[in-house]
Coordinates of C-alpha atoms in Angstrom, one line a residue:
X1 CA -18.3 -11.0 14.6
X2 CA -18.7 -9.2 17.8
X3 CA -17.1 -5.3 17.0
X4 CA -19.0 -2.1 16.5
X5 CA -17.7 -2.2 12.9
X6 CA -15.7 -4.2 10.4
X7 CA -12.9 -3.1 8.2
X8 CA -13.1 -4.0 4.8
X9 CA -9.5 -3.3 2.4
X10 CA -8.9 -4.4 -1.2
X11 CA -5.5 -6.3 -2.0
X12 CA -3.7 -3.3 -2.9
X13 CA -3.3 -2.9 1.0
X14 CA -0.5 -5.3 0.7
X15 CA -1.5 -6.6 4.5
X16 CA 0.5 -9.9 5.3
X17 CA -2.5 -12.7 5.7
X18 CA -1.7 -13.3 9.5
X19 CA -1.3 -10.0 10.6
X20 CA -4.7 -9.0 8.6
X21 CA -5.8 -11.9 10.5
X22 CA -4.9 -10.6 14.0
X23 CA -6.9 -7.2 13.7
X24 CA -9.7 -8.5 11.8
X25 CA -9.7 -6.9 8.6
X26 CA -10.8 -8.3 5.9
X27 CA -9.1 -8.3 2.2
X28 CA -10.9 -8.5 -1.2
X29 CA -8.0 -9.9 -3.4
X30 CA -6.6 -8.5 -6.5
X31 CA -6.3 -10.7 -9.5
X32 CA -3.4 -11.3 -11.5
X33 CA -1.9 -13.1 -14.9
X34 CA 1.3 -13.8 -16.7
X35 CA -0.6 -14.8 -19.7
X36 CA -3.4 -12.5 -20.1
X37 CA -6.0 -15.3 -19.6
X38 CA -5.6 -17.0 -16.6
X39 CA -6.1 -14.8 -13.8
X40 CA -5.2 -16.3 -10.2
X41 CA -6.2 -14.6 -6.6
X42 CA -3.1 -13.0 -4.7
X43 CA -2.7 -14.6 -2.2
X44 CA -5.1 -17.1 -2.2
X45 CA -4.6 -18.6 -5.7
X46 CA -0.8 -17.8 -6.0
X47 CA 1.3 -16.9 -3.3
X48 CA 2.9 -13.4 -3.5
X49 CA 6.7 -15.1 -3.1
X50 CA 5.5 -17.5 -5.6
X51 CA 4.7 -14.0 -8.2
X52 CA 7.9 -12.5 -7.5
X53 CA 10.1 -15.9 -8.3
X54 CA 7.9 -15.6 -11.4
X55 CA 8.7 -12.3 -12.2
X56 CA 12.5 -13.2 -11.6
X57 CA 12.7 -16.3 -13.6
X58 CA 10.9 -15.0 -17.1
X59 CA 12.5 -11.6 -17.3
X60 CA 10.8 -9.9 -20.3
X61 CA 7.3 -11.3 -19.2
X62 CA 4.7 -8.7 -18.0
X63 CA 2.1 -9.9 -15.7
X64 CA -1.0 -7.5 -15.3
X65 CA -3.3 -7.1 -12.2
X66 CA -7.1 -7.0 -12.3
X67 CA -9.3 -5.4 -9.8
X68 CA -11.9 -7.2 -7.5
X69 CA -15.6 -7.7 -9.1
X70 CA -18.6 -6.0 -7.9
X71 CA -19.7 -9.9 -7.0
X72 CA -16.3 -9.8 -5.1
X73 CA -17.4 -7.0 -2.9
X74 CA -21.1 -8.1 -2.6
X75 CA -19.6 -11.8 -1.7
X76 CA -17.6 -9.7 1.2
X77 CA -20.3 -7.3 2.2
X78 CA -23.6 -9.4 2.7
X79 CA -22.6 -11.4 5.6
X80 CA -22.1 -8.3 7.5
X81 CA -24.9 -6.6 5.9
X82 CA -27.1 -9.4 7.3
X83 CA -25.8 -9.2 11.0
X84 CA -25.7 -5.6 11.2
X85 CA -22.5 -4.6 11.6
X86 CA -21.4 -1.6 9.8
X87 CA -18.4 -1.9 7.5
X88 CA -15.8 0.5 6.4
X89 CA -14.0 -0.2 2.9
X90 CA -10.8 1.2 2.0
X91 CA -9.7 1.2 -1.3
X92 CA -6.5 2.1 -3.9
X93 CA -6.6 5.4 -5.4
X94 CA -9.0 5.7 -8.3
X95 CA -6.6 6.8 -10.4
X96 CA -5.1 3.4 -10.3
X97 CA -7.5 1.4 -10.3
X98 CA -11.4 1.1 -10.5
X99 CA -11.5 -1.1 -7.2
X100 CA -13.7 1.5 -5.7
X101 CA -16.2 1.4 -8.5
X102 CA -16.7 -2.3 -7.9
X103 CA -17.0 -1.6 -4.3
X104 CA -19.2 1.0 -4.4
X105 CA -21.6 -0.7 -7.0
X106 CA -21.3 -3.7 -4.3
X107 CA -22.8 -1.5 -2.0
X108 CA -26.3 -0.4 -3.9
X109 CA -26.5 -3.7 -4.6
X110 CA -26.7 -4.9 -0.8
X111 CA -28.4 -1.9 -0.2
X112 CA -31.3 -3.1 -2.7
X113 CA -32.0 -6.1 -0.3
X114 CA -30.7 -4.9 3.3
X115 CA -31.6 -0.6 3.1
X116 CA -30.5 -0.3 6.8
X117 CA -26.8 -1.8 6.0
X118 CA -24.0 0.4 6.5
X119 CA -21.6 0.9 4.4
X120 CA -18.7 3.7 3.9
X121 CA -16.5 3.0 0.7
X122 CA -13.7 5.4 1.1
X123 CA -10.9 6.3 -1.6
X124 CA -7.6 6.2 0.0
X125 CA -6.0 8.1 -2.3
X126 CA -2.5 6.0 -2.0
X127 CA -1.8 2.3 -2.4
X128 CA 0.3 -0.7 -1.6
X129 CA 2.2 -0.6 1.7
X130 CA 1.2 2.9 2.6
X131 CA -2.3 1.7 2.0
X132 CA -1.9 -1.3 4.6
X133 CA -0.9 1.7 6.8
X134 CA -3.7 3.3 6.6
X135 CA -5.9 0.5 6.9
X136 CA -4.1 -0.5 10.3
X137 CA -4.9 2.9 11.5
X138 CA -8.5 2.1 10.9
X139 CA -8.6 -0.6 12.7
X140 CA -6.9 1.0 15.8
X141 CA -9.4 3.5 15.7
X142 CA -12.0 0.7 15.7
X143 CA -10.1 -1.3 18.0
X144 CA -10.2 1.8 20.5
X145 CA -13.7 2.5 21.2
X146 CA -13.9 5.5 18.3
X147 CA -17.7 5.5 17.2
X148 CA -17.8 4.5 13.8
X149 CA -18.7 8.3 11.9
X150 CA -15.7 9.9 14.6
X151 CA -13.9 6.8 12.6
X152 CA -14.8 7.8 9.0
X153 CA -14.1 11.3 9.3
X154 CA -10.5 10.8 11.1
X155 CA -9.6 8.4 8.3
X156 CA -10.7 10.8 5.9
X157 CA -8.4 13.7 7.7
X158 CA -5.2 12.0 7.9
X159 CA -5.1 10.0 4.3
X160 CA -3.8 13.3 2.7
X161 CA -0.5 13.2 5.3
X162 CA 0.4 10.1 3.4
X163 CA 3.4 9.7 0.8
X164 CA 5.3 7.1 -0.4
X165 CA 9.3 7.5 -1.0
X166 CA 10.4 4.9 -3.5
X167 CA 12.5 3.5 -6.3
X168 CA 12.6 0.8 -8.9
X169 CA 15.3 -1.7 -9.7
X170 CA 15.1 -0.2 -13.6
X171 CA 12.7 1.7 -15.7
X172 CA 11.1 -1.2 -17.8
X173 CA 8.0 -2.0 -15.8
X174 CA 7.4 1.4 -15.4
X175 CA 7.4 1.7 -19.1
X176 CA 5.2 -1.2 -19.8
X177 CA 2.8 -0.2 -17.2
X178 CA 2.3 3.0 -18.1
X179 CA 2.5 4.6 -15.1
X180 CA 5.8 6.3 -16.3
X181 CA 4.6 9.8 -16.8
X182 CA 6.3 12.6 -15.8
X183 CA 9.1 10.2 -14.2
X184 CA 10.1 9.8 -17.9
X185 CA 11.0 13.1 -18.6
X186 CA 13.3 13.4 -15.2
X187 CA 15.0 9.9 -15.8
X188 CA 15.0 9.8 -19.6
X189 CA 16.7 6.3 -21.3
X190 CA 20.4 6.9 -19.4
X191 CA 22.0 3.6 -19.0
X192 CA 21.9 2.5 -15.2
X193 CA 19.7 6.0 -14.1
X194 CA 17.0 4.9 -11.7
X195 CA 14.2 7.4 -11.0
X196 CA 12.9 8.2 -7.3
X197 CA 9.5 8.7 -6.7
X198 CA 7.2 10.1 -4.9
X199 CA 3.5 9.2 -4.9
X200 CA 0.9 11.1 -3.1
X201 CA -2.9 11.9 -3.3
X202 CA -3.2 9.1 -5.8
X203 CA -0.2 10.4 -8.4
X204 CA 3.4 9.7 -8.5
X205 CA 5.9 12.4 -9.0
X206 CA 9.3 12.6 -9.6
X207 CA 11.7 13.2 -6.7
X208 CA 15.1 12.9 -8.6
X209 CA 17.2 10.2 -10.0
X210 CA 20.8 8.1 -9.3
X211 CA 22.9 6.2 -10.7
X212 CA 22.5 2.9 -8.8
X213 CA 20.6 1.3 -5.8
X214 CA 23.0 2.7 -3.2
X215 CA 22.3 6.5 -4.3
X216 CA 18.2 6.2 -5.0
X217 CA 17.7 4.7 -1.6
X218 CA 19.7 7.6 -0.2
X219 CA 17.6 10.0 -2.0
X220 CA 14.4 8.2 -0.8
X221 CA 15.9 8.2 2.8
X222 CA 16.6 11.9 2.8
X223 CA 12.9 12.3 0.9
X224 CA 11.8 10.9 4.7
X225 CA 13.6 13.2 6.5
X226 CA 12.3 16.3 4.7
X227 CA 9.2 15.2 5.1
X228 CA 9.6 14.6 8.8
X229 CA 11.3 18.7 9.2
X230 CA 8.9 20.3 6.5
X231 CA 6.2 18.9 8.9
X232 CA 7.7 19.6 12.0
X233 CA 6.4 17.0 14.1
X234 CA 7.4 14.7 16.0
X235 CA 8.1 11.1 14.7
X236 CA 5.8 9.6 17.2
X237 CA 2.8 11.4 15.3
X238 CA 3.2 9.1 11.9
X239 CA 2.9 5.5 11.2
X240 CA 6.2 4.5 9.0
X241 CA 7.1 1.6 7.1
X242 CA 9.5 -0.1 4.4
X243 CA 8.0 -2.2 1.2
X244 CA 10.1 -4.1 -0.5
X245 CA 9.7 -6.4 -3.5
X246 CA 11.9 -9.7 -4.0
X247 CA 14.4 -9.1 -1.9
X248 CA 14.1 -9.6 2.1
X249 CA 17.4 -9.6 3.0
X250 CA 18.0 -5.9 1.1
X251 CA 14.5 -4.2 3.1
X252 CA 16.8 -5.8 6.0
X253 CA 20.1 -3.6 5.4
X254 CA 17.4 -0.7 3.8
X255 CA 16.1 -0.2 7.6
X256 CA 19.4 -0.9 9.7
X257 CA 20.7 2.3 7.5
X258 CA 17.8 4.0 7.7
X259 CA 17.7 3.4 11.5
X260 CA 21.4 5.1 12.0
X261 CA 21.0 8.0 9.9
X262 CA 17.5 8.8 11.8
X263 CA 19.1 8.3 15.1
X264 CA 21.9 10.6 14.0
X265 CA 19.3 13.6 13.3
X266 CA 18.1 12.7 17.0
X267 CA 15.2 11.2 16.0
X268 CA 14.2 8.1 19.1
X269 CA 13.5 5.0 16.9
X270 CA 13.9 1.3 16.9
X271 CA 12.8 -1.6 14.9
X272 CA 9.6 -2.1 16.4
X273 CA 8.8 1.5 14.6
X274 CA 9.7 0.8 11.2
X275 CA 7.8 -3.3 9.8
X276 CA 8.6 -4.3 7.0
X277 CA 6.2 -5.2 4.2
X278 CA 6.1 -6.7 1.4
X279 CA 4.6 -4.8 -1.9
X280 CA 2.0 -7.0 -3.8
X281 CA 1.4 -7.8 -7.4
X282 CA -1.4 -5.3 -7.6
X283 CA 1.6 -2.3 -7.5
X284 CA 4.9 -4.5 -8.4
X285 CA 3.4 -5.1 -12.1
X286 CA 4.2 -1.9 -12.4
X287 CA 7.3 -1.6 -10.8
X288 CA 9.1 -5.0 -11.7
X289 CA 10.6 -7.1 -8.6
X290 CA 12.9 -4.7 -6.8
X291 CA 10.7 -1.9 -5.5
X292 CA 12.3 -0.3 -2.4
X293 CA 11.2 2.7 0.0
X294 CA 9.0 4.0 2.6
X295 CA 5.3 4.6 3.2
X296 CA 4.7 7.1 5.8
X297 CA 1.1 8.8 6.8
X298 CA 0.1 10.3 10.0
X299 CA -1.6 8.1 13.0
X300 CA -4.8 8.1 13.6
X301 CA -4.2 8.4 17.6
X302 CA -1.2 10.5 18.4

């Protein structure tokens, strides 16, 4: 444990294992269950392919996510707690989830037995891929010598710049979830209309709707660009990225496309500049198994 500080996420970060791994952060799992009993670690209990095949084979089930436990955090927490290293926790938007609440009553508790710890819970405000974003950007911070308040208050400027352009493979999850909102009254019950969506500062908007996969990933793809000219900065400045759900091989042909139609607006990009990711159960039990779009959110370093 030899860094001026740790960085802490919950599993709504969506982080693959290795690559959390390979910039030290640490991830406090989501739980979820197909049967409203059994409730399994992601990504430690059941693999997140393993959830989505689940989700593809027993169409009409609904699993359900549950947030870490205050033990959870304080299980996380201590050992740094007891070294001295400071810690800073990121976690999905309250108005998703009441991760933070867990986190932050995690904290008082170490703080009960070890005053002098140090520990910063923040509320990201967005979720799932764009979350992971974020939390990489932390960690670069970290990783570049930025003391660890300079850190806080960075992370805390830039997590409004982040949005998340998406759509669904249908409406039903979004239905069961709850999370439908005001995405209902734009998309309505029309046979084969898929809604886009827009999600930022914790809420998801509607951003139009299609008829098909080929036309909501165009709208999400031209959602990026206005973002991008509304801004008017340069690409360099933002961290961008593709979540996808089941299908690999679609996020594949999602970025290629993406890729030409940025290099046509003269936009310098490559691979490299757009990962792909995949979304976890904590968000995809509310979207169902084809999520598709972009996270975007501006770098902590330009």
């Amino acid at each position: 444990m030899n860094e001026a500080y740790h960085i802490i996420s919950d599993g709504s970060c969506d982080l693959p294992k290795e690559l959390a791994a390979e910039k030290n952060i640490t991830v406090v799992p989501f739980y979820v269950s197909f049967d409203d009993t059994r409730y399994l670690k992601e990504n430690v209990e059941i693999d997140i392919r393993d959830f989505y095949q689940q989700m593809v084979d027993r169409k009409g089930v609904y699993p359900k996510s549950s947030m870490p436990s205050t033990q959870d955090y304080v299980d996380v927490f201590m050992p740094y707690a007891e070294k001295g290293i400071p810690v800073i926790c990121i976690c999905i938007t309250t108005k998703f989830s009441g991760s933070m609440q867990s986190a932050l009553n995690a904290r008082e508790i170490v703080l009960e037995t070890l005053p002098e710890a140090v520990i910063t819970v923040i509320d990201a405000t967005i979720n799932t891929v764009l979350q992971g974003q974020y939390v990489l950007e932390a960690a670069r911070l970290r990783d570049s010598g930025m003391p660890y308040d300079a850190c806080v208050a960075r992370l805390e400027e830039i997590k409004s710049t982040g949005r998340i352009f998406f759509t669904v493979g249908d409406m039903e999850y979004l239905k069961h979830g709850g999370r439908i909102g005001k995405v209902s009254a734009v998309a309505g019950s029309v046979l084969g209309i898929r809604p886009v969506i827009t999600l930022k500062e914790g809420e998801i908007f509607p951003s139009g709707i299609g008829r098909g996969r080929k036309r909501t990933t165009e709208k999400a793809i031209g959602l990026l660009l206005e973002y991008l000219e509304e801004n008017g900065r340069k690409i360099e400045r933002y961290s961008i990225a593709i979540g996808f759900g089941y299908d690999y091989e679609e996020a594949v042909a999602f970025r290629e496309h993406t890729l030409e139609v940025l290099r046509d607006k003269g936009y310098r990009v490559s691979k490299q500049d757009i990962p792909i990711y995949q979304i976890g159960a904590t968000i995809s039990v509310h979207t169902g198994p084809f999520p598709l779009g972009f996270g975007i959110i501006e770098k902590g370093i330009i």
